[in-house]
Amino acid sequence: MSKNQELKQGIDQSDDDSGDEPENYQYKIVVLGNGTVGKTSVIMRFCEDYFARSYKQTIGVDFFVKRLEMPGNVYVALQVWDIGGQSIFGKMIQTYIYEANAVVLVYDITNQQSFQDLEDWLNLVKQSFAGKEMPLLILMGNKIDLNHMQAVKSDQHDQFAKENGLYSFYVSAKSGDQVSSCFYRIAADLAGIEVQKPMVEITQKQVVAEIVQHTQNEETEPRAEEKLEKAKKKESKCILF
């Protein structure tokens, strides 16, 4: 049985004879990349439809939960893990990545170094999943609202995605362009749902998890399981047509 099949959860399996019974899925999405590429901004845009103009570095890990209502009476809860850019050197990084269903590698299209460093982030993922089923891998070029300052050529982006078997997206956390579509596509693929270009309507603004800004060393951070329990109590809704 595949990882995706194991994660499938029915609301009430005793009512299998009901054709209208909802299907529920839950997936862990890990977002990686250098600091300042806009990982937190992308996640906040997706979960809260919000963009902060000031930069605040993520230390360690934060995460959010977004619940999507999809065609066919299917509900998908995405746990989106925001990993601080400096965590690549930390002791906890493989713990953060553990059991991810999808990994999003984010770079800033105006910063060539942030793109080159994705090789290190990708190698870290491969090491973490050595001998195991690899997660879905996504390449995300952020800040397309600054395309007049683009430093990473499109053919570089395309080649890296092709060579490593990555889904490829360009987004703008600032304008919101393609952000929801990207995560919708990830959710649909993980759930095994075929979709056309999605039209997303946010019916309730909110993020479902507390945002904890860590100021201590990674070893003293709250356990992810404890944060997840708090997050599950505050789920947001997103209706997709």
PDB file of C-alpha atoms in Angstrom:
ATOM      1  CA  MET A   1       0.000   0.000   0.000  1.00  0.00           C
ATOM      2  CA  SER A   2       1.411   3.396  -0.984  1.00  0.00           C
ATOM      3  CA  LYS A   3       1.965   6.293   1.397  1.00  0.00           C
ATOM      4  CA  ASN A   4      -0.942   8.186  -0.142  1.00  0.00           C
ATOM      5  CA  GLN A   5      -3.317   5.255   0.316  1.00  0.00           C
ATOM      6  CA  GLU A   6      -2.251   4.861   3.931  1.00  0.00           C
ATOM      7  CA  LEU A   7      -3.075   8.509   4.618  1.00  0.00           C
ATOM      8  CA  LYS A   8      -6.595   8.303   3.198  1.00  0.00           C
ATOM      9  CA  GLN A   9      -9.146   8.640   5.985  1.00  0.00           C
ATOM     10  CA  GLY A  10     -12.889   8.187   5.705  1.00  0.00           C
ATOM     11  CA  ILE A  11     -15.123  10.148   8.065  1.00  0.00           C
ATOM     12  CA  ASP A  12     -17.249   7.104   8.854  1.00  0.00           C
ATOM     13  CA  GLN A  13     -16.142   3.857   7.244  1.00  0.00           C
ATOM     14  CA  SER A  14     -19.220   2.063   8.578  1.00  0.00           C
ATOM     15  CA  ASP A  15     -21.366   3.821   5.973  1.00  0.00           C
ATOM     16  CA  ASP A  16     -19.544   2.476   2.908  1.00  0.00           C
ATOM     17  CA  ASP A  17     -22.856   1.978   1.097  1.00  0.00           C
ATOM     18  CA  SER A  18     -23.344   5.752   0.892  1.00  0.00           C
ATOM     19  CA  GLY A  19     -22.077   7.109  -2.406  1.00  0.00           C
ATOM     20  CA  ASP A  20     -22.036  10.663  -1.044  1.00  0.00           C
ATOM     21  CA  GLU A  21     -19.680   9.968   1.840  1.00  0.00           C
ATOM     22  CA  PRO A  22     -16.849  12.540   1.991  1.00  0.00           C
ATOM     23  CA  GLU A  23     -13.264  11.430   1.555  1.00  0.00           C
ATOM     24  CA  ASN A  24     -10.632  13.009   3.797  1.00  0.00           C
ATOM     25  CA  TYR A  25      -6.910  13.245   3.189  1.00  0.00           C
ATOM     26  CA  GLN A  26      -4.120  14.839   5.181  1.00  0.00           C
ATOM     27  CA  TYR A  27      -0.648  15.615   3.813  1.00  0.00           C
ATOM     28  CA  LYS A  28       2.548  17.163   5.099  1.00  0.00           C
ATOM     29  CA  ILE A  29       4.103  19.798   2.826  1.00  0.00           C
ATOM     30  CA  VAL A  30       7.617  21.007   3.680  1.00  0.00           C
ATOM     31  CA  VAL A  31       8.830  24.314   2.220  1.00  0.00           C
ATOM     32  CA  LEU A  32      12.621  24.697   1.901  1.00  0.00           C
ATOM     33  CA  GLY A  33      15.017  27.332   0.577  1.00  0.00           C
ATOM     34  CA  ASN A  34      17.391  30.091   1.606  1.00  0.00           C
ATOM     35  CA  GLY A  35      16.379  32.919   3.894  1.00  0.00           C
ATOM     36  CA  THR A  36      14.722  35.944   2.211  1.00  0.00           C
ATOM     37  CA  VAL A  37      13.426  33.947  -0.794  1.00  0.00           C
ATOM     38  CA  GLY A  38       9.884  34.426   0.518  1.00  0.00           C
ATOM     39  CA  LYS A  39       8.917  31.022   1.912  1.00  0.00           C
ATOM     40  CA  THR A  40       6.890  32.464   4.777  1.00  0.00           C
ATOM     41  CA  SER A  41       5.306  35.048   2.481  1.00  0.00           C
ATOM     42  CA  VAL A  42       4.210  32.339   0.041  1.00  0.00           C
ATOM     43  CA  ILE A  43       2.697  30.276   2.838  1.00  0.00           C
ATOM     44  CA  MET A  44       0.964  33.283   4.400  1.00  0.00           C
ATOM     45  CA  ARG A  45      -0.448  34.274   1.016  1.00  0.00           C
ATOM     46  CA  PHE A  46      -1.847  30.763   0.521  1.00  0.00           C
ATOM     47  CA  CYS A  47      -3.209  30.304   4.029  1.00  0.00           C
ATOM     48  CA  GLU A  48      -4.271  33.835   4.981  1.00  0.00           C
ATOM     49  CA  ASP A  49      -4.276  35.736   1.691  1.00  0.00           C
ATOM     50  CA  TYR A  50      -1.893  38.138   3.415  1.00  0.00           C
ATOM     51  CA  PHE A  51       1.468  39.677   2.501  1.00  0.00           C
ATOM     52  CA  ALA A  52       3.756  41.311   5.075  1.00  0.00           C
ATOM     53  CA  ARG A  53       5.951  44.064   3.652  1.00  0.00           C
ATOM     54  CA  SER A  54       8.529  43.787   6.436  1.00  0.00           C
ATOM     55  CA  TYR A  55      10.894  40.814   6.649  1.00  0.00           C
ATOM     56  CA  LYS A  56      11.046  38.674   9.765  1.00  0.00           C
ATOM     57  CA  GLN A  57      13.329  35.667   9.740  1.00  0.00           C
ATOM     58  CA  THR A  58      11.855  32.281  10.603  1.00  0.00           C
ATOM     59  CA  ILE A  59      13.961  30.546  13.238  1.00  0.00           C
ATOM     60  CA  GLY A  60      13.595  26.779  13.292  1.00  0.00           C
ATOM     61  CA  VAL A  61      10.135  25.829  12.082  1.00  0.00           C
ATOM     62  CA  ASP A  62       6.581  27.157  11.969  1.00  0.00           C
ATOM     63  CA  PHE A  63       3.640  25.486  10.332  1.00  0.00           C
ATOM     64  CA  PHE A  64       0.127  26.123   9.167  1.00  0.00           C
ATOM     65  CA  VAL A  65      -2.836  23.945   8.270  1.00  0.00           C
ATOM     66  CA  LYS A  66      -5.125  24.709   5.361  1.00  0.00           C
ATOM     67  CA  ARG A  67      -8.230  22.655   4.595  1.00  0.00           C
ATOM     68  CA  LEU A  68      -9.343  22.487   0.973  1.00  0.00           C
ATOM     69  CA  GLU A  69     -12.736  21.369  -0.257  1.00  0.00           C
ATOM     70  CA  MET A  70     -12.218  19.828  -3.675  1.00  0.00           C
ATOM     71  CA  PRO A  71     -14.433  18.375  -6.418  1.00  0.00           C
ATOM     72  CA  GLY A  72     -16.001  14.980  -5.804  1.00  0.00           C
ATOM     73  CA  ASN A  73     -16.774  15.538  -2.109  1.00  0.00           C
ATOM     74  CA  VAL A  74     -13.078  15.311  -1.241  1.00  0.00           C
ATOM     75  CA  TYR A  75     -11.448  17.257   1.588  1.00  0.00           C
ATOM     76  CA  VAL A  76      -7.695  17.739   1.820  1.00  0.00           C
ATOM     77  CA  ALA A  77      -5.891  19.140   4.864  1.00  0.00           C
ATOM     78  CA  LEU A  78      -2.416  20.445   4.055  1.00  0.00           C
ATOM     79  CA  GLN A  79       0.072  20.792   6.906  1.00  0.00           C
ATOM     80  CA  VAL A  80       2.480  23.367   5.470  1.00  0.00           C
ATOM     81  CA  TRP A  81       5.815  23.415   7.303  1.00  0.00           C
ATOM     82  CA  ASP A  82       7.848  26.624   7.040  1.00  0.00           C
ATOM     83  CA  ILE A  83      11.509  25.719   7.588  1.00  0.00           C
ATOM     84  CA  GLY A  84      13.938  28.526   8.441  1.00  0.00           C
ATOM     85  CA  GLY A  85      16.642  29.061   5.818  1.00  0.00           C
ATOM     86  CA  GLN A  86      19.447  28.618   8.327  1.00  0.00           C
ATOM     87  CA  SER A  87      18.095  25.193   9.315  1.00  0.00           C
ATOM     88  CA  ILE A  88      20.107  23.485   6.578  1.00  0.00           C
ATOM     89  CA  PHE A  89      22.988  23.556   9.062  1.00  0.00           C
ATOM     90  CA  GLY A  90      20.858  22.542  12.062  1.00  0.00           C
ATOM     91  CA  LYS A  91      20.559  19.215  13.824  1.00  0.00           C
ATOM     92  CA  MET A  92      16.771  19.100  13.517  1.00  0.00           C
ATOM     93  CA  ILE A  93      16.400  19.539   9.765  1.00  0.00           C
ATOM     94  CA  GLN A  94      15.929  15.847   8.945  1.00  0.00           C
ATOM     95  CA  THR A  95      13.336  15.624  11.714  1.00  0.00           C
ATOM     96  CA  TYR A  96      11.413  18.472  10.105  1.00  0.00           C
ATOM     97  CA  ILE A  97      11.519  16.801   6.689  1.00  0.00           C
ATOM     98  CA  TYR A  98      10.606  13.350   8.040  1.00  0.00           C
ATOM     99  CA  GLU A  99       7.507  11.790   6.435  1.00  0.00           C
ATOM    100  CA  ALA A 100       6.830  14.769   4.170  1.00  0.00           C
ATOM    101  CA  ASN A 101       4.462  13.940   1.321  1.00  0.00           C
ATOM    102  CA  ALA A 102       5.704  16.873  -0.748  1.00  0.00           C
ATOM    103  CA  VAL A 103       8.708  19.191  -0.605  1.00  0.00           C
ATOM    104  CA  VAL A 104       8.618  22.657  -2.173  1.00  0.00           C
ATOM    105  CA  LEU A 105      12.030  24.110  -3.078  1.00  0.00           C
ATOM    106  CA  VAL A 106      11.717  27.898  -3.240  1.00  0.00           C
ATOM    107  CA  TYR A 107      14.146  30.404  -4.724  1.00  0.00           C
ATOM    108  CA  ASP A 108      14.067  34.127  -5.498  1.00  0.00           C
ATOM    109  CA  ILE A 109      14.140  34.747  -9.264  1.00  0.00           C
ATOM    110  CA  THR A 110      16.157  37.943  -8.645  1.00  0.00           C
ATOM    111  CA  ASN A 111      18.835  36.083  -6.648  1.00  0.00           C
ATOM    112  CA  GLN A 112      21.057  33.653  -8.554  1.00  0.00           C
ATOM    113  CA  GLN A 113      22.675  32.315  -5.380  1.00  0.00           C
ATOM    114  CA  SER A 114      19.319  31.282  -3.926  1.00  0.00           C
ATOM    115  CA  PHE A 115      18.757  29.187  -7.049  1.00  0.00           C
ATOM    116  CA  GLN A 116      22.219  27.602  -6.990  1.00  0.00           C
ATOM    117  CA  ASP A 117      21.798  26.650  -3.337  1.00  0.00           C
ATOM    118  CA  LEU A 118      18.729  24.562  -4.190  1.00  0.00           C
ATOM    119  CA  GLU A 119      21.157  21.789  -5.126  1.00  0.00           C
ATOM    120  CA  ASP A 120      22.168  21.570  -1.458  1.00  0.00           C
ATOM    121  CA  TRP A 121      18.550  21.613  -0.297  1.00  0.00           C
ATOM    122  CA  LEU A 122      17.632  18.889  -2.780  1.00  0.00           C
ATOM    123  CA  ASN A 123      20.571  16.727  -1.706  1.00  0.00           C
ATOM    124  CA  LEU A 124      19.429  17.107   1.897  1.00  0.00           C
ATOM    125  CA  VAL A 125      15.983  15.811   0.940  1.00  0.00           C
ATOM    126  CA  LYS A 126      17.508  12.860  -0.918  1.00  0.00           C
ATOM    127  CA  GLN A 127      19.653  11.994   2.098  1.00  0.00           C
ATOM    128  CA  SER A 128      16.656  12.213   4.411  1.00  0.00           C
ATOM    129  CA  PHE A 129      14.658   9.808   2.238  1.00  0.00           C
ATOM    130  CA  ALA A 130      17.476   7.414   1.356  1.00  0.00           C
ATOM    131  CA  GLY A 131      15.973   3.955   0.906  1.00  0.00           C
ATOM    132  CA  LYS A 132      12.433   5.302   1.253  1.00  0.00           C
ATOM    133  CA  GLU A 133       9.707   6.519  -1.074  1.00  0.00           C
ATOM    134  CA  MET A 134      10.599  10.032  -2.228  1.00  0.00           C
ATOM    135  CA  PRO A 135       8.056  12.800  -1.663  1.00  0.00           C
ATOM    136  CA  LEU A 136       6.541  14.825  -4.468  1.00  0.00           C
ATOM    137  CA  LEU A 137       9.113  17.492  -5.376  1.00  0.00           C
ATOM    138  CA  ILE A 138       8.217  21.007  -6.495  1.00  0.00           C
ATOM    139  CA  LEU A 139      10.410  23.813  -7.834  1.00  0.00           C
ATOM    140  CA  MET A 140       9.002  27.256  -7.086  1.00  0.00           C
ATOM    141  CA  GLY A 141      10.434  30.504  -8.447  1.00  0.00           C
ATOM    142  CA  ASN A 142       9.088  33.334  -6.285  1.00  0.00           C
ATOM    143  CA  LYS A 143       8.856  37.111  -6.875  1.00  0.00           C
ATOM    144  CA  ILE A 144       7.675  37.067 -10.492  1.00  0.00           C
ATOM    145  CA  ASP A 145       6.288  40.537  -9.797  1.00  0.00           C
ATOM    146  CA  LEU A 146       9.963  41.563 -10.113  1.00  0.00           C
ATOM    147  CA  ASN A 147      10.532  39.880 -13.469  1.00  0.00           C
ATOM    148  CA  HIS A 148      12.273  43.026 -14.737  1.00  0.00           C
ATOM    149  CA  MET A 149      15.009  42.152 -12.202  1.00  0.00           C
ATOM    150  CA  GLN A 150      15.103  38.439 -13.043  1.00  0.00           C
ATOM    151  CA  ALA A 151      18.575  36.958 -12.508  1.00  0.00           C
ATOM    152  CA  VAL A 152      17.727  33.277 -12.984  1.00  0.00           C
ATOM    153  CA  LYS A 153      16.979  32.481 -16.610  1.00  0.00           C
ATOM    154  CA  SER A 154      13.868  30.488 -17.420  1.00  0.00           C
ATOM    155  CA  ASP A 155      15.909  27.793 -19.156  1.00  0.00           C
ATOM    156  CA  GLN A 156      17.953  27.312 -15.954  1.00  0.00           C
ATOM    157  CA  HIS A 157      14.724  26.842 -14.022  1.00  0.00           C
ATOM    158  CA  ASP A 158      13.326  24.431 -16.609  1.00  0.00           C
ATOM    159  CA  GLN A 159      16.527  22.405 -16.856  1.00  0.00           C
ATOM    160  CA  PHE A 160      16.836  21.969 -13.089  1.00  0.00           C
ATOM    161  CA  ALA A 161      13.204  20.860 -12.876  1.00  0.00           C
ATOM    162  CA  LYS A 162      13.588  18.406 -15.760  1.00  0.00           C
ATOM    163  CA  GLU A 163      16.863  16.891 -14.545  1.00  0.00           C
ATOM    164  CA  ASN A 164      15.494  16.258 -11.060  1.00  0.00           C
ATOM    165  CA  GLY A 165      11.891  15.350 -11.861  1.00  0.00           C
ATOM    166  CA  LEU A 166      10.364  18.402 -10.191  1.00  0.00           C
ATOM    167  CA  TYR A 167       6.996  20.009 -10.739  1.00  0.00           C
ATOM    168  CA  SER A 168       7.652  23.562 -11.910  1.00  0.00           C
ATOM    169  CA  PHE A 169       5.908  26.782 -10.819  1.00  0.00           C
ATOM    170  CA  TYR A 170       6.468  30.525 -10.865  1.00  0.00           C
ATOM    171  CA  VAL A 171       4.612  32.538  -8.214  1.00  0.00           C
ATOM    172  CA  SER A 172       4.418  35.935  -6.564  1.00  0.00           C
ATOM    173  CA  ALA A 173       3.746  35.997  -2.836  1.00  0.00           C
ATOM    174  CA  LYS A 174       3.304  39.762  -3.076  1.00  0.00           C
ATOM    175  CA  SER A 175       0.551  39.740  -5.718  1.00  0.00           C
ATOM    176  CA  GLY A 176      -0.700  36.222  -4.982  1.00  0.00           C
ATOM    177  CA  ASP A 177      -0.212  35.194  -8.614  1.00  0.00           C
ATOM    178  CA  GLN A 178      -0.302  31.381  -9.001  1.00  0.00           C
ATOM    179  CA  VAL A 179       0.203  30.700  -5.269  1.00  0.00           C
ATOM    180  CA  SER A 180      -3.167  29.042  -4.618  1.00  0.00           C
ATOM    181  CA  SER A 181      -3.029  27.211  -7.947  1.00  0.00           C
ATOM    182  CA  CYS A 182       0.336  25.722  -7.009  1.00  0.00           C
ATOM    183  CA  PHE A 183      -0.814  24.307  -3.681  1.00  0.00           C
ATOM    184  CA  TYR A 184      -4.109  23.184  -5.179  1.00  0.00           C
ATOM    185  CA  ARG A 185      -2.195  21.220  -7.809  1.00  0.00           C
ATOM    186  CA  ILE A 186      -0.018  19.641  -5.126  1.00  0.00           C
ATOM    187  CA  ALA A 187      -3.075  18.624  -3.088  1.00  0.00           C
ATOM    188  CA  ALA A 188      -4.849  17.206  -6.130  1.00  0.00           C
ATOM    189  CA  ASP A 189      -1.825  15.194  -7.205  1.00  0.00           C
ATOM    190  CA  LEU A 190      -1.278  13.723  -3.747  1.00  0.00           C
ATOM    191  CA  ALA A 191      -4.962  12.808  -3.478  1.00  0.00           C
ATOM    192  CA  GLY A 192      -4.975  11.291  -6.958  1.00  0.00           C
ATOM    193  CA  ILE A 193      -7.532  13.752  -8.325  1.00  0.00           C
ATOM    194  CA  GLU A 194      -7.377  14.874 -11.949  1.00  0.00           C
ATOM    195  CA  VAL A 195      -8.153  18.570 -12.274  1.00  0.00           C
ATOM    196  CA  GLN A 196      -8.115  21.293 -14.870  1.00  0.00           C
ATOM    197  CA  LYS A 197      -6.844  24.798 -14.112  1.00  0.00           C
ATOM    198  CA  PRO A 198      -8.413  25.472 -10.719  1.00  0.00           C
ATOM    199  CA  MET A 199     -10.556  28.419  -9.796  1.00  0.00           C
ATOM    200  CA  VAL A 200     -10.079  29.104  -6.115  1.00  0.00           C
ATOM    201  CA  GLU A 201     -12.461  31.064  -3.932  1.00  0.00           C
ATOM    202  CA  ILE A 202     -11.439  31.856  -0.383  1.00  0.00           C
ATOM    203  CA  THR A 203     -14.626  31.822   1.665  1.00  0.00           C
ATOM    204  CA  GLN A 204     -13.116  32.316   5.080  1.00  0.00           C
ATOM    205  CA  LYS A 205      -9.830  34.053   5.836  1.00  0.00           C
ATOM    206  CA  GLN A 206      -7.733  32.473   8.473  1.00  0.00           C
ATOM    207  CA  VAL A 207      -4.884  30.278   9.252  1.00  0.00           C
ATOM    208  CA  VAL A 208      -5.491  27.377  11.329  1.00  0.00           C
ATOM    209  CA  ALA A 209      -2.400  27.294  13.402  1.00  0.00           C
ATOM    210  CA  GLU A 210      -0.670  29.428  15.941  1.00  0.00           C
ATOM    211  CA  ILE A 211       2.477  31.062  14.609  1.00  0.00           C
ATOM    212  CA  VAL A 212       5.300  30.639  17.076  1.00  0.00           C
ATOM    213  CA  GLN A 213       8.435  32.721  16.557  1.00  0.00           C
ATOM    214  CA  HIS A 214      11.296  30.755  18.081  1.00  0.00           C
ATOM    215  CA  THR A 215      14.046  32.597  19.866  1.00  0.00           C
ATOM    216  CA  GLN A 216      15.866  29.675  21.463  1.00  0.00           C
ATOM    217  CA  ASN A 217      17.969  26.890  20.047  1.00  0.00           C
ATOM    218  CA  GLU A 218      16.276  24.252  17.947  1.00  0.00           C
ATOM    219  CA  GLU A 219      16.709  21.628  20.656  1.00  0.00           C
ATOM    220  CA  THR A 220      14.415  23.616  22.984  1.00  0.00           C
ATOM    221  CA  GLU A 221      11.628  24.197  20.458  1.00  0.00           C
ATOM    222  CA  PRO A 222       8.135  22.815  21.160  1.00  0.00           C
ATOM    223  CA  ARG A 223       7.589  19.368  19.739  1.00  0.00           C
ATOM    224  CA  ALA A 224       5.976  19.401  16.321  1.00  0.00           C
ATOM    225  CA  GLU A 225       3.320  16.964  17.529  1.00  0.00           C
ATOM    226  CA  GLU A 226       2.194  19.453  20.199  1.00  0.00           C
ATOM    227  CA  LYS A 227       2.002  22.282  17.677  1.00  0.00           C
ATOM    228  CA  LEU A 228       0.033  20.073  15.306  1.00  0.00           C
ATOM    229  CA  GLU A 229      -2.613  19.327  17.919  1.00  0.00           C
ATOM    230  CA  LYS A 230      -3.143  23.073  18.415  1.00  0.00           C
ATOM    231  CA  ALA A 231      -3.329  23.609  14.682  1.00  0.00           C
ATOM    232  CA  LYS A 232      -5.994  20.980  14.104  1.00  0.00           C
ATOM    233  CA  LYS A 233      -8.388  22.959  16.304  1.00  0.00           C
ATOM    234  CA  LYS A 234      -8.247  26.025  14.049  1.00  0.00           C
ATOM    235  CA  GLU A 235      -8.654  24.721  10.502  1.00  0.00           C
ATOM    236  CA  SER A 236      -9.478  27.111   7.669  1.00  0.00           C
ATOM    237  CA  LYS A 237     -11.738  26.497   4.700  1.00  0.00           C
ATOM    238  CA  CYS A 238     -11.058  26.928   1.041  1.00  0.00           C
ATOM    239  CA  ILE A 239     -13.689  26.121  -1.564  1.00  0.00           C
ATOM    240  CA  LEU A 240     -12.479  25.079  -4.999  1.00  0.00           C
ATOM    241  CA  PHE A 241     -14.633  24.810  -8.070  1.00  0.00           C
TER     242      PHE A 241
END
